[in-house]
Tab-separated table of C-alpha atoms and ligand atoms in Angstrom:
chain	number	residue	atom	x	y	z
A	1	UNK	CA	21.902	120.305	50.538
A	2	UNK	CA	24.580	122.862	50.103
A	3	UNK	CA	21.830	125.761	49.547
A	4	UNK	CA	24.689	128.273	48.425
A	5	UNK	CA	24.540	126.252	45.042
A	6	UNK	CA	21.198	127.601	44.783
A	7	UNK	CA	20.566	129.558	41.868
A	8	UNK	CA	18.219	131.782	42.309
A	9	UNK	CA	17.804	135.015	44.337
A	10	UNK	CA	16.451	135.549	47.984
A	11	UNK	CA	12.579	135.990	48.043
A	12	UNK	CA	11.651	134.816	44.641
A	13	UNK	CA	8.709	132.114	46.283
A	14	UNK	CA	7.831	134.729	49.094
A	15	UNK	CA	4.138	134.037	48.115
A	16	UNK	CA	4.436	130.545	47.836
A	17	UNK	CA	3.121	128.144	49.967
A	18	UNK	CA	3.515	124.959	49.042
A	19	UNK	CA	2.985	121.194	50.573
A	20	UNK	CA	5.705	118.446	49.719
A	21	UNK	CA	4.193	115.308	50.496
A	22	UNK	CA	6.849	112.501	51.485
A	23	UNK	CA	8.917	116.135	52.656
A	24	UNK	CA	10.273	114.922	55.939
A	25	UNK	CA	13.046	112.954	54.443
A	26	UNK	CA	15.383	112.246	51.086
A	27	UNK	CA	14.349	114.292	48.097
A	28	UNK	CA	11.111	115.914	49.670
A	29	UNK	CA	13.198	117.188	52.426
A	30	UNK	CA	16.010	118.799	50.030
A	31	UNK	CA	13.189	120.346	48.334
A	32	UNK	CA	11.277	121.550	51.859
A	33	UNK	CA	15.096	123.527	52.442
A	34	UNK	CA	15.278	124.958	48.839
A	35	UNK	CA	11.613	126.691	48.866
A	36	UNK	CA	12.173	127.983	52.410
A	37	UNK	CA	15.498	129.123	51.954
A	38	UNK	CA	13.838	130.937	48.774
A	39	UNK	CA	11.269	132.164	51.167
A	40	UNK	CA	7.956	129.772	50.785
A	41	UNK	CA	5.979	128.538	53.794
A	42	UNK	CA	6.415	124.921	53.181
A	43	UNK	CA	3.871	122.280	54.650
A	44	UNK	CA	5.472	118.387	54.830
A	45	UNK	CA	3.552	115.644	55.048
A	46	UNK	CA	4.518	111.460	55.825
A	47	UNK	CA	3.262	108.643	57.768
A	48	UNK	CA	5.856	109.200	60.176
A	49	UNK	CA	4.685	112.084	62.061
A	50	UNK	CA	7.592	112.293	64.452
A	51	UNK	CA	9.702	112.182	61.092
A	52	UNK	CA	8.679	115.915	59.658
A	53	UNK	CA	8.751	117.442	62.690
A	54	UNK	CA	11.924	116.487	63.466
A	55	UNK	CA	12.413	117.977	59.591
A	56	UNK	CA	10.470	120.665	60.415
A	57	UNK	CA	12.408	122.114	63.276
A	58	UNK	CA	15.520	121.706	61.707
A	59	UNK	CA	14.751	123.325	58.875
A	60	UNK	CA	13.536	126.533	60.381
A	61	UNK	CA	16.167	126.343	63.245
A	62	UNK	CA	18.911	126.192	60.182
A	63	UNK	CA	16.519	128.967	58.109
A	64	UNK	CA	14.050	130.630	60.011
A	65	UNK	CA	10.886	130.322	58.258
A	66	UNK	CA	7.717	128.561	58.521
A	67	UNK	CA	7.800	124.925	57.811
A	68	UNK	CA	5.013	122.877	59.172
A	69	UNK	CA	4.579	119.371	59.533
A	70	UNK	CA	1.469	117.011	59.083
A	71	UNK	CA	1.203	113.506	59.718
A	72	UNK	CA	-0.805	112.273	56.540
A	73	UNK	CA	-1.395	109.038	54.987
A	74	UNK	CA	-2.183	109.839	51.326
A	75	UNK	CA	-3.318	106.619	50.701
A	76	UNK	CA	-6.445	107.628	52.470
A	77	UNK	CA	-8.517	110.187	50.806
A	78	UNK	CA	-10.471	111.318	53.605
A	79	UNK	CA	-6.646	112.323	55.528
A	80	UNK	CA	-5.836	114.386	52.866
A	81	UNK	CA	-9.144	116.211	52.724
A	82	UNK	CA	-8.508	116.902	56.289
A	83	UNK	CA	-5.075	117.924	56.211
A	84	UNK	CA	-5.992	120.404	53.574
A	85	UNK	CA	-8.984	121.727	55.330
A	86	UNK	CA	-6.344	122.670	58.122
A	87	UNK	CA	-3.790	123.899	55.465
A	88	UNK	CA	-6.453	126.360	54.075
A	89	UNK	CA	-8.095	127.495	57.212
A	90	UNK	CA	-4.925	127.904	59.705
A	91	UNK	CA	-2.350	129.418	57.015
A	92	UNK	CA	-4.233	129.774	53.736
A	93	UNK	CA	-4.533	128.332	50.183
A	94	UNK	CA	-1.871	126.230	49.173
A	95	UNK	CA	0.285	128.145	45.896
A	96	UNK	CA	2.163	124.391	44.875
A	97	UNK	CA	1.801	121.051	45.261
A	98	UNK	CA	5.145	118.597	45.088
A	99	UNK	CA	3.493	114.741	44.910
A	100	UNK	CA	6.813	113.489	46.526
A	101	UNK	CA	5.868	110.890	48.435
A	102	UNK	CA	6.207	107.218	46.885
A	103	UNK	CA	6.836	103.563	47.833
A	104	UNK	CA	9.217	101.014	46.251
A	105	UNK	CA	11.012	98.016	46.116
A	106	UNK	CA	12.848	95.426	44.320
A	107	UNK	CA	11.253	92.282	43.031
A	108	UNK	CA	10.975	89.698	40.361
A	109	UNK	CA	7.533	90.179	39.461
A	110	UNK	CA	6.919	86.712	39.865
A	111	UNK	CA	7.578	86.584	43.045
A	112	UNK	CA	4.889	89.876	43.786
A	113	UNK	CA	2.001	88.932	45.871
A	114	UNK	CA	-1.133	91.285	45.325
A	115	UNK	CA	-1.009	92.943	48.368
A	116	UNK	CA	2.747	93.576	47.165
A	117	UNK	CA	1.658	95.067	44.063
A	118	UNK	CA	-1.118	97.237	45.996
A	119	UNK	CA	1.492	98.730	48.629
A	120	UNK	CA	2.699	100.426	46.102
A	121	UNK	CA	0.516	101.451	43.697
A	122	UNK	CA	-1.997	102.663	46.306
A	123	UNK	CA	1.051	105.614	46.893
A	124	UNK	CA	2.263	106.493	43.997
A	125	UNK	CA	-0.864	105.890	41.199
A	126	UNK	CA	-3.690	106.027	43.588
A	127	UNK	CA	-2.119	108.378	46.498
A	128	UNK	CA	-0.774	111.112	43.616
A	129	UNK	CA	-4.389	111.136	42.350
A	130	UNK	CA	-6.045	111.912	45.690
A	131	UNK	CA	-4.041	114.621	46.845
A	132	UNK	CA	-3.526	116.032	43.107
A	133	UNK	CA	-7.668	116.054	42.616
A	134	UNK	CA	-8.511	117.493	46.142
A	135	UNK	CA	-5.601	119.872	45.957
A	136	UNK	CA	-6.661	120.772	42.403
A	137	UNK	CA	-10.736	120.791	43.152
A	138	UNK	CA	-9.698	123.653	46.339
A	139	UNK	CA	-8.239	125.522	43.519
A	140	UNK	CA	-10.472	125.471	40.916
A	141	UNK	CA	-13.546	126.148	43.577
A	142	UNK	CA	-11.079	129.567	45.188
A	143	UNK	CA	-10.258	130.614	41.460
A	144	UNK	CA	-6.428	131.112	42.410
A	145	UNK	CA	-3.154	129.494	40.520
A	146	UNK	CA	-1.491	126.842	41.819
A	147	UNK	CA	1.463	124.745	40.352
A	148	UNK	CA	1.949	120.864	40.859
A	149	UNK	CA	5.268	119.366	40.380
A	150	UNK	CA	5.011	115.167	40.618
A	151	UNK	CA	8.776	113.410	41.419
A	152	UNK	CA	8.286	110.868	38.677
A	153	UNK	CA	11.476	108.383	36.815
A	154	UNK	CA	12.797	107.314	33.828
A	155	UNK	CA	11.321	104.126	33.665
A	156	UNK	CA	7.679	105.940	32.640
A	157	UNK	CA	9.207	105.845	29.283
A	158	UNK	CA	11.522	102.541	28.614
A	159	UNK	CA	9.901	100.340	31.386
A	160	UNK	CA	10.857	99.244	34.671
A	161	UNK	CA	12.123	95.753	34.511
A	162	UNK	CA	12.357	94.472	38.868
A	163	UNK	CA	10.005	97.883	39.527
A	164	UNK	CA	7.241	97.114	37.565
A	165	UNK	CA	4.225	98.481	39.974
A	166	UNK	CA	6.298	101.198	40.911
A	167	UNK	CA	7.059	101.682	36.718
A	168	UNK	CA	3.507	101.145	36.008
A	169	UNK	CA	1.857	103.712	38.576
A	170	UNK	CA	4.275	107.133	37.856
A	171	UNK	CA	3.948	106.366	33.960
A	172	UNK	CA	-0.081	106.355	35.198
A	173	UNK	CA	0.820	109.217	36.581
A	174	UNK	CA	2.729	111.294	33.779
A	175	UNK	CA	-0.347	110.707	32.196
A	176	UNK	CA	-2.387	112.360	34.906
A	177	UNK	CA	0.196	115.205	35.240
A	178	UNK	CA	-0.398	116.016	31.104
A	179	UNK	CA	-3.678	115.590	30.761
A	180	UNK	CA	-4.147	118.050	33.485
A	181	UNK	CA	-2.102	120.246	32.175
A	182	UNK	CA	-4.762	120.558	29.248
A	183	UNK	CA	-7.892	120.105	31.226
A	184	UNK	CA	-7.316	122.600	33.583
A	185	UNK	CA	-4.902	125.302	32.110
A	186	UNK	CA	-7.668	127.360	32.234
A	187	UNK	CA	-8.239	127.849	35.503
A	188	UNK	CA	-4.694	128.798	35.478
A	189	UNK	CA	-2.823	125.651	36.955
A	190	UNK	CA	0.014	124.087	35.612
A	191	UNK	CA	1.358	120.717	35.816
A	192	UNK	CA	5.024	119.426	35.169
A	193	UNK	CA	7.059	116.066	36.154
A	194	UNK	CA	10.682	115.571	37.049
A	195	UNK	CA	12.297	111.979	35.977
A	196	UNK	CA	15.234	112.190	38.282
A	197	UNK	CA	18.160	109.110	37.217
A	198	UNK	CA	20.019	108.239	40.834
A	199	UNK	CA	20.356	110.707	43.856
A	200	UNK	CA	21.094	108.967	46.578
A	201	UNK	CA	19.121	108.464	49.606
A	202	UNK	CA	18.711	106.000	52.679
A	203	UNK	CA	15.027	105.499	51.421
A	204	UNK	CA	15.417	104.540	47.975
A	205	UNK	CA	19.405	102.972	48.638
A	206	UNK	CA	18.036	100.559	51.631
A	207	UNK	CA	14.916	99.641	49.044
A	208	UNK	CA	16.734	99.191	45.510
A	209	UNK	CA	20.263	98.331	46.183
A	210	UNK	CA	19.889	96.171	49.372
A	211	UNK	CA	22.967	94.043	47.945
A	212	UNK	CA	26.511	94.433	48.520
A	213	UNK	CA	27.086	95.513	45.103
A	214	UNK	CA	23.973	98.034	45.330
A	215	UNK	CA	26.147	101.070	46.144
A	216	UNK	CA	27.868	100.477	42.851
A	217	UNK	CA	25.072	100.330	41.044
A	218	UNK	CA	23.324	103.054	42.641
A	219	UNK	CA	25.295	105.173	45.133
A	220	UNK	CA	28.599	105.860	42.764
A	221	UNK	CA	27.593	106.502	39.494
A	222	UNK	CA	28.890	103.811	37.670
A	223	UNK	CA	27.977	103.710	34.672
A	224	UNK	CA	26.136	107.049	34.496
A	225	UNK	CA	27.529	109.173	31.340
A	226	UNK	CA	28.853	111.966	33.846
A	227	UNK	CA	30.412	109.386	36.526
A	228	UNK	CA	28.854	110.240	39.307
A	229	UNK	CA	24.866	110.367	40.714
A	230	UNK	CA	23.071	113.768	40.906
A	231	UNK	CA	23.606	116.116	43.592
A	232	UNK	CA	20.578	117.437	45.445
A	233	UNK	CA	21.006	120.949	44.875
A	234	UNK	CA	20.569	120.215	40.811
A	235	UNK	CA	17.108	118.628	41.599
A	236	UNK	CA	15.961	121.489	43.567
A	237	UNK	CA	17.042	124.119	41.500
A	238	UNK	CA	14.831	122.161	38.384
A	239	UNK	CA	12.034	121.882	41.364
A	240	UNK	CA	12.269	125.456	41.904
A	241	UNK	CA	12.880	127.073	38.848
A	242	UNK	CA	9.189	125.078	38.205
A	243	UNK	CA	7.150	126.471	40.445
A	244	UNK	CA	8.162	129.934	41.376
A	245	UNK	CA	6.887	132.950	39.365
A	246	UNK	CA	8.373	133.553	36.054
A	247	UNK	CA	7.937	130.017	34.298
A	248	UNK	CA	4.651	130.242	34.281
A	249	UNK	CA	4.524	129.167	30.058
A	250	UNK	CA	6.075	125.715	31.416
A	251	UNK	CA	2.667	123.273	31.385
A	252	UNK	CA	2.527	119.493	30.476
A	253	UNK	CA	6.125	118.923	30.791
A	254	UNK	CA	8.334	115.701	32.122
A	255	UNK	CA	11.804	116.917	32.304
A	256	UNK	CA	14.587	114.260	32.969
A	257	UNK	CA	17.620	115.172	35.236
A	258	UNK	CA	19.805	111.708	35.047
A	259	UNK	CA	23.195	112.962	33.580
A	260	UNK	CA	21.895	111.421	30.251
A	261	UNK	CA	22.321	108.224	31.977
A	262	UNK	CA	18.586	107.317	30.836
A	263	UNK	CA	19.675	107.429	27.121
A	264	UNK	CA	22.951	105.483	27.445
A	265	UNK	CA	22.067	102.899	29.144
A	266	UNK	CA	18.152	102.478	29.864
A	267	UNK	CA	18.462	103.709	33.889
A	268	UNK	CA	16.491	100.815	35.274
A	269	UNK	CA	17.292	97.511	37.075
A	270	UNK	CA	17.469	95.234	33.990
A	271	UNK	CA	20.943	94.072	35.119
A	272	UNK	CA	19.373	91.792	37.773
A	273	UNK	CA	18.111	89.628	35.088
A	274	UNK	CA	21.148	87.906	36.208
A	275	UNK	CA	20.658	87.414	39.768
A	276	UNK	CA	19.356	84.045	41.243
A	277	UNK	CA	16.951	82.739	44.050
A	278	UNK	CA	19.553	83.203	46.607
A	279	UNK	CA	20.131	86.735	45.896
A	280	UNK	CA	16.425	87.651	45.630
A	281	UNK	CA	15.524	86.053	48.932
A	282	UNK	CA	18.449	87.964	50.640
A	283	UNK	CA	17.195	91.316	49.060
A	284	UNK	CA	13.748	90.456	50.326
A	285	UNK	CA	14.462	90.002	54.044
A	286	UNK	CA	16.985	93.005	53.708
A	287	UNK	CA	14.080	95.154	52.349
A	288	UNK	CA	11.324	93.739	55.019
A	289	UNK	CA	13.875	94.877	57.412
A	290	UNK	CA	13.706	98.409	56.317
A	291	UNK	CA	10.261	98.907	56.013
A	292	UNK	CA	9.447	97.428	59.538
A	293	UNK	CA	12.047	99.582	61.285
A	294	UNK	CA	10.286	102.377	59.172
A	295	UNK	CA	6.749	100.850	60.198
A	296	UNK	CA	7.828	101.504	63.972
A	297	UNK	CA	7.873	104.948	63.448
A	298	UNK	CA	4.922	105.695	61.894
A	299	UNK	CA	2.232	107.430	63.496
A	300	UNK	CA	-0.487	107.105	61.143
B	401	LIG	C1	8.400	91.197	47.747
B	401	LIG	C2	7.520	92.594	49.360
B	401	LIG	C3	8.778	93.179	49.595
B	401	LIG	C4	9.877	92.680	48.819
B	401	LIG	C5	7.342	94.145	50.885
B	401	LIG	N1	6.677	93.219	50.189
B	401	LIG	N2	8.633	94.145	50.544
B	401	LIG	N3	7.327	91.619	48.457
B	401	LIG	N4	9.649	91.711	47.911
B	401	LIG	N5	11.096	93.197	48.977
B	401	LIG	C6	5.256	92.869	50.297
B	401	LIG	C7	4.935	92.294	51.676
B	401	LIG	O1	5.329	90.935	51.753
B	401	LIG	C8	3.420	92.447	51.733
B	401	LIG	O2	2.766	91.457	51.001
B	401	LIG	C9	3.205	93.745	50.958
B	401	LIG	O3	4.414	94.006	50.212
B	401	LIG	C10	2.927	94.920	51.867
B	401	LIG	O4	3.977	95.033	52.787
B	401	LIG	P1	3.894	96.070	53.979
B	401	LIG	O5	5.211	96.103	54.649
B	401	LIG	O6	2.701	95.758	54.844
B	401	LIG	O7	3.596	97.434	53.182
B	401	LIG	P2	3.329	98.882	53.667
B	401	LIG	O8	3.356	99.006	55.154
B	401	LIG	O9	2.133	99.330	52.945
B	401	LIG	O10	4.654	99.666	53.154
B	401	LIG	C11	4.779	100.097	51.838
B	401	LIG	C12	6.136	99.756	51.227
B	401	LIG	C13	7.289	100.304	52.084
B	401	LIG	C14	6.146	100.329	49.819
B	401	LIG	C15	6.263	98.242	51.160
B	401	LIG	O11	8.517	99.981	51.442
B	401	LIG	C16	7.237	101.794	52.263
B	401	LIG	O12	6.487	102.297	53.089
B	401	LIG	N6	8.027	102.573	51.515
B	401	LIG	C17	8.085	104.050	51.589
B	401	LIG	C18	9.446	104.587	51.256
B	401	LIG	C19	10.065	104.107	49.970
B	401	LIG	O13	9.680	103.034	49.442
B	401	LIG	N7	11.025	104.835	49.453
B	401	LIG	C20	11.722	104.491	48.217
B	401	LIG	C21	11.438	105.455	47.186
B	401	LIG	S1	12.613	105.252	45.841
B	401	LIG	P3	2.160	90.094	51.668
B	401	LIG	O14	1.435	89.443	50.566
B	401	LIG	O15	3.375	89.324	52.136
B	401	LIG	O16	1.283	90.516	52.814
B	401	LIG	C22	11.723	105.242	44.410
B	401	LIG	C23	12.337	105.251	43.020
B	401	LIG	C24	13.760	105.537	42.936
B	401	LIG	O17	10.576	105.275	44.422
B	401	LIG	C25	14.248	105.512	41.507
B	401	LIG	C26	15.746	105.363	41.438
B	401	LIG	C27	16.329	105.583	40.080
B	402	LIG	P1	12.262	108.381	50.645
B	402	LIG	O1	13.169	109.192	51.508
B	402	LIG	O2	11.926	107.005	51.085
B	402	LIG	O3	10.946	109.245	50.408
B	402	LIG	C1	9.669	108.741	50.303
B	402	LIG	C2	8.771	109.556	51.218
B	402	LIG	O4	7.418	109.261	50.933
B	402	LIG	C3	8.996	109.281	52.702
B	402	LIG	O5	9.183	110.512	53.393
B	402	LIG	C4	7.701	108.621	53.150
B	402	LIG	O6	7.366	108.993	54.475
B	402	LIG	C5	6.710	109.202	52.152
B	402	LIG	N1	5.548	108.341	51.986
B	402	LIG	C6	5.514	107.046	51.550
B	402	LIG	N2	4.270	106.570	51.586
B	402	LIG	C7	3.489	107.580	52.038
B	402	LIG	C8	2.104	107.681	52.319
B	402	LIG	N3	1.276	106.652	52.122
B	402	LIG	N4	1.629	108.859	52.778
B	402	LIG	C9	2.460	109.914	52.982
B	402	LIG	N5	3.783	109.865	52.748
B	402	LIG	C10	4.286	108.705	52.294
B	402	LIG	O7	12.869	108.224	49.179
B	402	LIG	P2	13.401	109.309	48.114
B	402	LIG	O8	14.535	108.669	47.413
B	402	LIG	O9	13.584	110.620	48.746
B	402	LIG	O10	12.185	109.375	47.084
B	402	LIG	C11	11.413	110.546	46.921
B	402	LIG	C12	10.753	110.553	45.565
B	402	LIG	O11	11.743	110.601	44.544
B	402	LIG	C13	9.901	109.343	45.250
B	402	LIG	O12	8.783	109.738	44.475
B	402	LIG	C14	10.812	108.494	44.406
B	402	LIG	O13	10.108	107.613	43.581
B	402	LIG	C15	11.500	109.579	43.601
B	402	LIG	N6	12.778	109.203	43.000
B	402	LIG	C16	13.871	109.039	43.782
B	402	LIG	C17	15.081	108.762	43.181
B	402	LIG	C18	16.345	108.612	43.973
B	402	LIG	O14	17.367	108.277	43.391
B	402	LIG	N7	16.335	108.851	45.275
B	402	LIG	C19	15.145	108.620	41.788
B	402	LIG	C20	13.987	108.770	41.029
B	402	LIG	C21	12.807	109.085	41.649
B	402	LIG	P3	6.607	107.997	55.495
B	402	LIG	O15	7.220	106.646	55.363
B	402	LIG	O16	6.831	108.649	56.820
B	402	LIG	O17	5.169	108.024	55.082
């Protein structure tokens, strides 16, 4: 991220400290730079433990700072109690919570196995829930604010037609994020979603536009209202201008940042209705590729 396009001044989260989960690469990592560059302590967490600290130390060799990584599976409860435990007695209680982190692919439904379905729901719906609720409990039990942003999409409102467990578990989620928002405003945390449209990244490119004509559909902007995808310094600023100080009336929200692409022309996959067996198979070994080179490195 170009962080001169930031828009906000020096300082303004310099008593923040806040954990982006999924933070050592794509979108978690643009935010990670934004809140330290504002001045936050940022915590990253991924399955890939050599992954954030790589992020980590370029971060702070680029910004000075204090980023630190954790290797964390959020898929297991008892990881994220632990990792927290650490967060709060080594550096202190946690001021904002991005739920980042998330797993997806392409697929006819059909074609889903259940263990398919479960690798990603037990991220995004079941994950999300975890770290929200023992982030959330910490906070309640310490009586001291805290902020959660969730990285949510589009589809949570028209459907997700190719996505559907990934469609299914952040609309559970958008749900979580507002009912929260009631339930436990008075303890004096907040809770508001971002539905970015396309910003590209190796993650979600390599996982939704394995094709030869995926870069088209996802990396160039056709057929987004604005001509192009979103640049990551727009996501960050929305990111940040949620959680520091200041918009502290914000609560319940799920604020779109697509270009308007969501309203012209639905912003999911149902243009694959047209593809055949051939295509699908090719996507599938394509994807399987990517998430066992991404397996290697994981270290949890
Ligand atoms: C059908 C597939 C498949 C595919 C995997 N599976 N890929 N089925 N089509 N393309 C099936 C496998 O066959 C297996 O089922 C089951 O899924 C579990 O596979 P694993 O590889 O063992 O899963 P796991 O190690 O748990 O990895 C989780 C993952 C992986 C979700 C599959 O992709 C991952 O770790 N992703 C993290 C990063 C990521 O996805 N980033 C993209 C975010 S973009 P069987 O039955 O065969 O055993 C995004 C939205 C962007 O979220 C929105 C854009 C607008
Ligand atoms: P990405 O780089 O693949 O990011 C996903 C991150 O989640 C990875 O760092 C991954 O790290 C982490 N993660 C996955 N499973 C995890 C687990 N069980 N425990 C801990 N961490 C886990 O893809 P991205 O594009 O930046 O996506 C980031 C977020 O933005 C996701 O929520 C995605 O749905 C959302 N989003 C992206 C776009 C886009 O256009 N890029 C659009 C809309 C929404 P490990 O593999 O090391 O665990």
């Amino acid at each position: 991220m170009d962080v001169s396009q930031l828009m906000f001044r020096d300082g303004l989260m310099k008593d923040e400290r806040i954990l982006v989960t999924g933070g050592g690469t794509g979108l978690g990592k643009e935010m990670a730079e934004g809140f330290l560059k504002l001045g936050a302590e940022v915590h990253i967490c991924g399955r890939r433990g050599g992954v954030c600290e790589e992020t980590a130390a370029e971060l702070m060799e680029k910004h000075g700072g204090k980023v630190v990584p954790h290797a964390c599976d959020i898929r297991v409860a008892e990881a994220i109690s632990d990792m927290n435990d650490e967060i709060w007695s080594k550096h202190g209680a946690l001021t904002g919570l991005v739920n980042n982190a998330a797993g997806n692919f392409i697929s006819r439904t059909e074609d889903l196995s259940v263990r398919g379905f479960d690798a990603i729901a037990n991220i995004v719906f079941r994950g999300t829930f975890y770290m929200t609720h023992d982030i959330g409990t910490r906070w309640i039990q310490g009586k001291t604010k805290g902020s959660v942003v969730s990285i949510l999409t589009t589809w949570i409102w028209n459907g997700g037609p190719f996505v559907v467990p990934s469609a299914m578990s952040k609309a559970g989620v958008n749900v979580m994020m507002q009912s929260l928002a009631v339930e436990w405003a008075r303890y004096g945390l907040r809770f508001n979603s971002i539905a970015p449209g396309p910003f590209p990244t190796e993650g979600m490119s390599k996982r939704l536009a394995p094709d030869a004509d995926g870069a088209q559909r996802m990396d160039s902007g056709g057929g987004n209202p604005m001509g192009r995808v979103g640049e990551m310094h727009e996501l960050v600023n929305l990111a940040a201008f949620l959680l520091a100080p200041g918009a502290e009336y914000v609560n319940g929200q799920t604020i779109a940042i697509d270009g308007a692409m969501y309203n012209a022309s639905g912003g999911n996959f149902s243009m694959l209705t047209n593809w055949g067996d051939e295509q699908w198979e090719a996507a599938k070994q394509a994807i399987m590729a990517t998430n066992e080179k991404d397996k290697a490195k994981r270290t949890v």
